[in-house]
Amino acid sequence: MSGKLYLCATPIGNLEDITLRVLRTLKEVDLIAAEDTRNSIKLLNHFDIKTPMTSYHEYNKIDKAYVLISKMQEGQNIALITDAGTPGISDPGEELAAMCYEAGIEVTSLPGPAACITALTLSGLPTRRFAFEAFLPADKKERKLILEELKNETRTIILYEAPHRLVRTLEELKETLGNRGMTLCRELTKRHETAFHTTIEELILYYQTEKPLGECVLVIEGRSRQEMEEEQKASWEKITIEEHMEIYENQGHSRKEAMKMVANDRGMTKRDVYQYLINKTEE
């Protein structure tokens, strides 16, 4: 029988956050695949885990995945761990999981810490709906496209950022999204954990005199639906109701349908639109 892949969440800071199930699994599997073995050995030593390790990271994720799959097909059980948090969340674990399914290897995920969820629950911003973007792309063109997509995102937005790129990212967010409310989380679960509940603009000002430190999670409020509706209504007011009607009629809508659509766009009743058009005809 084939072995199994265990996606094991590890602490993002505080070692006490590791689960009993993860500890048992790391001791029982045949091999641990780690993003950085030099980092992970500290975790294994702390909990007296002697299981052999091998590296699995962004730069060997495809070739090494075939090696690991071959071992699992031979019956070995393998645990995958990242430097911190849940494998597959903004790391190459997603490729290994996908390739295991293609090869018919069973995959299971052992829940535990994830910086994005920890920051979201800590942020004080709406948690029911959220968009997780992880790190913005390094490519300028792709980065700009993603930011434009986020411009009208109504869900709470979660981003990761390194300290040396933080100010630039905040400035890009301000330029594209405007001055949104946000919470900047850093050193999550550690002794000096901080959560700045503030605005994008205030953070830019703050970091003009303070040096950014630590990996950051940015939790940004989504755009207000009411604000978007008001902007849309205001844009229609730049043209006359007759011109507005003409747009829909040219699209093949009947006059009755067009009146209903115009009324909806402008926040009017259909009767008001009808009366306006009658008055214009009589003038």
mmCIF file with all atom_site columns, C-alpha atoms in Angstrom, residues 1-4 30 68-78 105:
data_model
loop_
_atom_site.group_PDB
_atom_site.id
_atom_site.type_symbol
_atom_site.label_atom_id
_atom_site.label_alt_id
_atom_site.label_comp_id
_atom_site.label_asym_id
_atom_site.label_entity_id
_atom_site.label_seq_id
_atom_site.pdbx_PDB_ins_code
_atom_site.Cartn_x
_atom_site.Cartn_y
_atom_site.Cartn_z
_atom_site.occupancy
_atom_site.B_iso_or_equiv
_atom_site.pdbx_formal_charge
_atom_site.auth_seq_id
_atom_site.auth_comp_id
_atom_site.auth_asym_id
_atom_site.auth_atom_id
_atom_site.pdbx_PDB_model_num
ATOM 1  C CA . MET A 1 1   ? 0.000  0.000  0.000  1.00 0.00 ? 1   MET A CA 1
ATOM 2  C CA . SER A 1 2   ? 1.066  3.574  -0.688 1.00 0.00 ? 2   SER A CA 1
ATOM 3  C CA . GLY A 1 3   ? 2.094  5.880  2.106  1.00 0.00 ? 3   GLY A CA 1
ATOM 4  C CA . LYS A 1 4   ? 0.427  9.143  2.991  1.00 0.00 ? 4   LYS A CA 1
ATOM 5  C CA . ASP A 1 30  ? 9.216  7.879  8.026  1.00 0.00 ? 30  ASP A CA 1
ATOM 6  C CA . LEU A 1 68  ? 8.873  12.238 -2.334 1.00 0.00 ? 68  LEU A CA 1
ATOM 7  C CA . ILE A 1 69  ? 5.968  10.742 -4.285 1.00 0.00 ? 69  ILE A CA 1
ATOM 8  C CA . SER A 1 70  ? 8.151  7.789  -5.256 1.00 0.00 ? 70  SER A CA 1
ATOM 9  C CA . LYS A 1 71  ? 8.922  7.186  -1.572 1.00 0.00 ? 71  LYS A CA 1
ATOM 10 C CA . MET A 1 72  ? 5.218  7.343  -0.664 1.00 0.00 ? 72  MET A CA 1
ATOM 11 C CA . GLN A 1 73  ? 4.367  4.936  -3.502 1.00 0.00 ? 73  GLN A CA 1
ATOM 12 C CA . GLU A 1 74  ? 6.848  2.545  -1.863 1.00 0.00 ? 74  GLU A CA 1
ATOM 13 C CA . GLY A 1 75  ? 4.848  2.807  1.373  1.00 0.00 ? 75  GLY A CA 1
ATOM 14 C CA . GLN A 1 76  ? 6.590  5.577  3.311  1.00 0.00 ? 76  GLN A CA 1
ATOM 15 C CA . ASN A 1 77  ? 4.583  8.184  5.222  1.00 0.00 ? 77  ASN A CA 1
ATOM 16 C CA . ILE A 1 78  ? 5.864  11.749 4.852  1.00 0.00 ? 78  ILE A CA 1
ATOM 17 C CA . ILE A 1 105 ? -1.424 9.382  -2.908 1.00 0.00 ? 105 ILE A CA 1
#
